[in-house]
PDB file of C-alpha atoms in Angstrom:
ATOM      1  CA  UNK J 299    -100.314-197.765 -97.208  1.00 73.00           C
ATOM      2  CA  UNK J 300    -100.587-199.023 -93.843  1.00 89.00           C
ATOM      3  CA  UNK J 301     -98.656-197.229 -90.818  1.00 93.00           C
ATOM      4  CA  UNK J 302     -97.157-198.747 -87.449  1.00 94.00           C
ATOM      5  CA  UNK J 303     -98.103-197.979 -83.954  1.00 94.00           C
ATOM      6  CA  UNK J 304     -94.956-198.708 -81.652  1.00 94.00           C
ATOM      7  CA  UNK J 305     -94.978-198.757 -78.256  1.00 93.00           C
ATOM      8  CA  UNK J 306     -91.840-198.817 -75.488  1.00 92.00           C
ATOM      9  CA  UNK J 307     -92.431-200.682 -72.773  1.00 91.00           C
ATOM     10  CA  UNK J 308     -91.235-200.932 -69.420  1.00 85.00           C
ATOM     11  CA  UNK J 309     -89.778-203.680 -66.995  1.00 78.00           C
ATOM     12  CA  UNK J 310     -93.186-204.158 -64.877  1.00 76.00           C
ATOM     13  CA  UNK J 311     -95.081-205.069 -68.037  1.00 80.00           C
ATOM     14  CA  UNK J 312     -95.863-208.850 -69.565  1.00 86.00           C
ATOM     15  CA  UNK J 313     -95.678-208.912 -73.377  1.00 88.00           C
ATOM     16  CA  UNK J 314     -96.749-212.611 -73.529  1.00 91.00           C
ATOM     17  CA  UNK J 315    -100.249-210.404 -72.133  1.00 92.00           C
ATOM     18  CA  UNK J 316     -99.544-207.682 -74.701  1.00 92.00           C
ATOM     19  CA  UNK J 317     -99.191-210.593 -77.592  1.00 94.00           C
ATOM     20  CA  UNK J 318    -102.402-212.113 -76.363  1.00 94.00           C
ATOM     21  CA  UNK J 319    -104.241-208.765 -76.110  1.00 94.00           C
ATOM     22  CA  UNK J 320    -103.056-207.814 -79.268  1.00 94.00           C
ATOM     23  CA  UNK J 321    -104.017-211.147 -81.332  1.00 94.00           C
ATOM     24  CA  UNK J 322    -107.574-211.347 -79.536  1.00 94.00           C
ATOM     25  CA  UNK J 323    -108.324-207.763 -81.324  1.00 93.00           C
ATOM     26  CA  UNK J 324    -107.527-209.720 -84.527  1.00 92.00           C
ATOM     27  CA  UNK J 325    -104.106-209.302 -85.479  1.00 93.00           C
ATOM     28  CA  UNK J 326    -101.954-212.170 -86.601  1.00 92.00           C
ATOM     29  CA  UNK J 327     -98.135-213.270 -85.895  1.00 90.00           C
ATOM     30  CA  UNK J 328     -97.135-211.366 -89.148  1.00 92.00           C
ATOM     31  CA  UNK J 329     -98.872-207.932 -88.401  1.00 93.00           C
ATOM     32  CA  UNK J 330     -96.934-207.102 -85.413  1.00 94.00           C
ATOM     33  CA  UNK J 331     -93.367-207.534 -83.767  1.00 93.00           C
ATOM     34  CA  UNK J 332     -92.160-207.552 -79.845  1.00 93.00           C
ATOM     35  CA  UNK J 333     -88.331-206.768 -79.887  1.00 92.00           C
ATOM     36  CA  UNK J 334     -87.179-208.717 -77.377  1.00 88.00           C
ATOM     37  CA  UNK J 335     -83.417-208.526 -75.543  1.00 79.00           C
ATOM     38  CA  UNK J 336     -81.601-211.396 -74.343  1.00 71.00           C
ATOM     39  CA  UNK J 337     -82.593-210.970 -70.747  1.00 66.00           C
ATOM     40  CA  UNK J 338     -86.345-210.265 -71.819  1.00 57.00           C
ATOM     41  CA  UNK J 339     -87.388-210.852 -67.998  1.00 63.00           C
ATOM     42  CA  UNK J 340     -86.225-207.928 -66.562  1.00 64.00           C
ATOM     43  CA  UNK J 341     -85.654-205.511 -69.011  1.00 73.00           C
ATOM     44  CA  UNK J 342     -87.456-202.783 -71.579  1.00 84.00           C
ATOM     45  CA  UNK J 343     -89.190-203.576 -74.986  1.00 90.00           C
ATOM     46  CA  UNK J 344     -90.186-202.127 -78.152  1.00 91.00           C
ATOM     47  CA  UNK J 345     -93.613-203.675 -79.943  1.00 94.00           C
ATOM     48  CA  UNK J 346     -95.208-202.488 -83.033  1.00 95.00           C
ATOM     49  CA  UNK J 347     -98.472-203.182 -84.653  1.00 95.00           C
ATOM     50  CA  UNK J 348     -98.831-202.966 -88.566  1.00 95.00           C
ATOM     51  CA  UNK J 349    -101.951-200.439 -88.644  1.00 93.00           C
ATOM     52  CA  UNK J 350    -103.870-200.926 -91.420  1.00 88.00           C
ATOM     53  CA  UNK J 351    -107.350-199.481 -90.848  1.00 85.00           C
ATOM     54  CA  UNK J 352    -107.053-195.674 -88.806  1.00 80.00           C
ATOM     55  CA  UNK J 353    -110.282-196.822 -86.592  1.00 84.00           C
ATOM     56  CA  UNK J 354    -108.135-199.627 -85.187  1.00 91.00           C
ATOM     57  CA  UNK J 355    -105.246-197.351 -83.867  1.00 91.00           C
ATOM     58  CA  UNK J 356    -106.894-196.146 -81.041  1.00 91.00           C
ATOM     59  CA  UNK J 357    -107.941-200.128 -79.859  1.00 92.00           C
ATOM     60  CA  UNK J 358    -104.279-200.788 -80.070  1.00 94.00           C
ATOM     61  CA  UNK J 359    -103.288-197.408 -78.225  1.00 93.00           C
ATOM     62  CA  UNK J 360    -105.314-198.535 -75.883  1.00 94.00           C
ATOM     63  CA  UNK J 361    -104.001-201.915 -75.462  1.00 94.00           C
ATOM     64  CA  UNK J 362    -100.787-200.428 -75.116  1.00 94.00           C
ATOM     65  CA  UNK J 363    -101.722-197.976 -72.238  1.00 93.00           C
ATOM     66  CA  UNK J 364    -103.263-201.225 -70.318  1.00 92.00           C
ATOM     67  CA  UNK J 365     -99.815-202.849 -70.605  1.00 91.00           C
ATOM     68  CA  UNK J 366     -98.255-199.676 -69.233  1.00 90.00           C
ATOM     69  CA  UNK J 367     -96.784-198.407 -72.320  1.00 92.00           C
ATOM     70  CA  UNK J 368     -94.083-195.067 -71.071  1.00 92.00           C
ATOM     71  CA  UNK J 369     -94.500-193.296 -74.804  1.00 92.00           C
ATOM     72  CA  UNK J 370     -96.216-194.723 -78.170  1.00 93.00           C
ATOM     73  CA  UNK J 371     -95.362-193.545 -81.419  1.00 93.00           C
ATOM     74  CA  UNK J 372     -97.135-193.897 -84.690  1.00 93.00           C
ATOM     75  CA  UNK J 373     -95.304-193.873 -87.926  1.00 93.00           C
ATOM     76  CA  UNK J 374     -97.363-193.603 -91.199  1.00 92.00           C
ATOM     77  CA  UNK J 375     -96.860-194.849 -94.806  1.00 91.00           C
ATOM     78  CA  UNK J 376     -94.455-197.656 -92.833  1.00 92.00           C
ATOM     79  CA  UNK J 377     -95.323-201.458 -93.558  1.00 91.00           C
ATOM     80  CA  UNK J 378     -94.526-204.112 -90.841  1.00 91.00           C
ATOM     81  CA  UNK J 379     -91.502-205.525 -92.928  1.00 90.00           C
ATOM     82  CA  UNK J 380     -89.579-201.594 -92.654  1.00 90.00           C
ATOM     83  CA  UNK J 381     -89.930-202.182 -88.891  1.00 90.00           C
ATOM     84  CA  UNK J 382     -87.219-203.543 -88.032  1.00 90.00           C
ATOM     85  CA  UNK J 383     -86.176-202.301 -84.405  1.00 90.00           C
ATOM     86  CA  UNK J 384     -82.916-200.761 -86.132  1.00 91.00           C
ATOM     87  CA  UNK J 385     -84.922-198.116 -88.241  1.00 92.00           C
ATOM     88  CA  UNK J 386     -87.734-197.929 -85.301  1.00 91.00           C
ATOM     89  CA  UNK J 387     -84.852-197.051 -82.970  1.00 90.00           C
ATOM     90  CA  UNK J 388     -83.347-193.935 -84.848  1.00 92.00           C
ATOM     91  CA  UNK J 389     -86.855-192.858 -85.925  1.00 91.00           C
ATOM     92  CA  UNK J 390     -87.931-192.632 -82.129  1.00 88.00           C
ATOM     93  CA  UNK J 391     -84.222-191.218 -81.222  1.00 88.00           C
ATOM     94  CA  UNK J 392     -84.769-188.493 -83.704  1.00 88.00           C
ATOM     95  CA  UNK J 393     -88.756-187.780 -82.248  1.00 86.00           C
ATOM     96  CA  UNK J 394     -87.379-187.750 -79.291  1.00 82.00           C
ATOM     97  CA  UNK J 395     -84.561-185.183 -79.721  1.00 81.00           C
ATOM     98  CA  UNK J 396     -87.128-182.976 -81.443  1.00 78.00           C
ATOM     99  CA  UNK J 397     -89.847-183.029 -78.448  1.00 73.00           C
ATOM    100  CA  UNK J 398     -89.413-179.834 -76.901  1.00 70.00           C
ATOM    101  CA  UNK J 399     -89.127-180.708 -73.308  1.00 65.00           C
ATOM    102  CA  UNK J 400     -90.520-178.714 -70.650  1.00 63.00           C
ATOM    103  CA  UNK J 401     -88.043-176.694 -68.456  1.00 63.00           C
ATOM    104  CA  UNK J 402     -88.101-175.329 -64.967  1.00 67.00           C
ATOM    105  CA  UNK J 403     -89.838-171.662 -64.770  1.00 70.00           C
ATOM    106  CA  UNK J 404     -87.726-169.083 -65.674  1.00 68.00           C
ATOM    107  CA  UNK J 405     -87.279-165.816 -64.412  1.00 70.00           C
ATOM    108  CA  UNK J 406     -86.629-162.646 -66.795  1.00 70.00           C
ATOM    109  CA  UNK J 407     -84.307-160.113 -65.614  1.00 71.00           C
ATOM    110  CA  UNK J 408     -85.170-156.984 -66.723  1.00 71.00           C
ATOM    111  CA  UNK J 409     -82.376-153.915 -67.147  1.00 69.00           C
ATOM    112  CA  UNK J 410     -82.054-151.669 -65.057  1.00 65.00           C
ATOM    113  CA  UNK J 411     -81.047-147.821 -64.892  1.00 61.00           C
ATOM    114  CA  UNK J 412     -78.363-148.873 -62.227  1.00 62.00           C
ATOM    115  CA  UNK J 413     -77.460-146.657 -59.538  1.00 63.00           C
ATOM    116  CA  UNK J 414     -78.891-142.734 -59.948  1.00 62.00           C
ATOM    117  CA  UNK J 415     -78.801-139.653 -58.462  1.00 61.00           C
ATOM    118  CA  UNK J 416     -81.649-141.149 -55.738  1.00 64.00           C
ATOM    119  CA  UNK J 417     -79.248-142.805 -53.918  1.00 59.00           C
ATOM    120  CA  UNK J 418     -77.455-140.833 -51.038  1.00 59.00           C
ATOM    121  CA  UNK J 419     -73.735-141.051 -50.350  1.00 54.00           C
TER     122      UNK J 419
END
């Protein structure tokens, strides 16, 4: 079964350049999907690429870090027509909830003895 490599995009990128990029390595209008909002101009969005050959994933990947891609997720055993931004949404809400993210350094206290018979009145 093939898998889907789905990228989130930010404001400063052009997906009419991702779409281009992305049919020029071969793929047609049915093997991958830009979700879109209304107010596509100046906002985020979601693309994903049916993956149907592994040695191909990391030509897309790549694609997708030249179009300034902020975190790309592959889902496997997942055809293009269960990719429907609903399910891609929770799937990436629950990856994301699971990432452990990294926290500021933290200092250990260690116990103490408290006061003792070394200090003077």
């Amino acid at each position: 079964m093939s898998s889907i490599l789905a990228g989130l995009f930010g404001t400063q990128s052009d997906y009419k350049k991702l779409e281009l990029e992305v049919e020029n390595l071969g793929f047609l209008d049915s093997e991958y999907i830009v979700y879109l909002s209304d107010d596509h101009h100046n906002s985020q969005y979601l693309a994903s690429v049916e993956i149907k050959n592994k040695d191909i994933t990391d030509k897309v990947r790549q694609i997708f870090n030249e179009n300034h891609a902020h975190k790309i997720y592959l889902f496997e055993n997942m055809s293009i027509d269960q990719a429907s931004y609903i399910h891609l949404k929770r799937l990436i809400d629950a990856r994301s909830k699971a990432e452990i993210h990294s926290s500021p350094d933290v200092r250990i206290k260690v116990q103490h003895d408290g006061m003792n018979s070394e200090v003077k009145a």
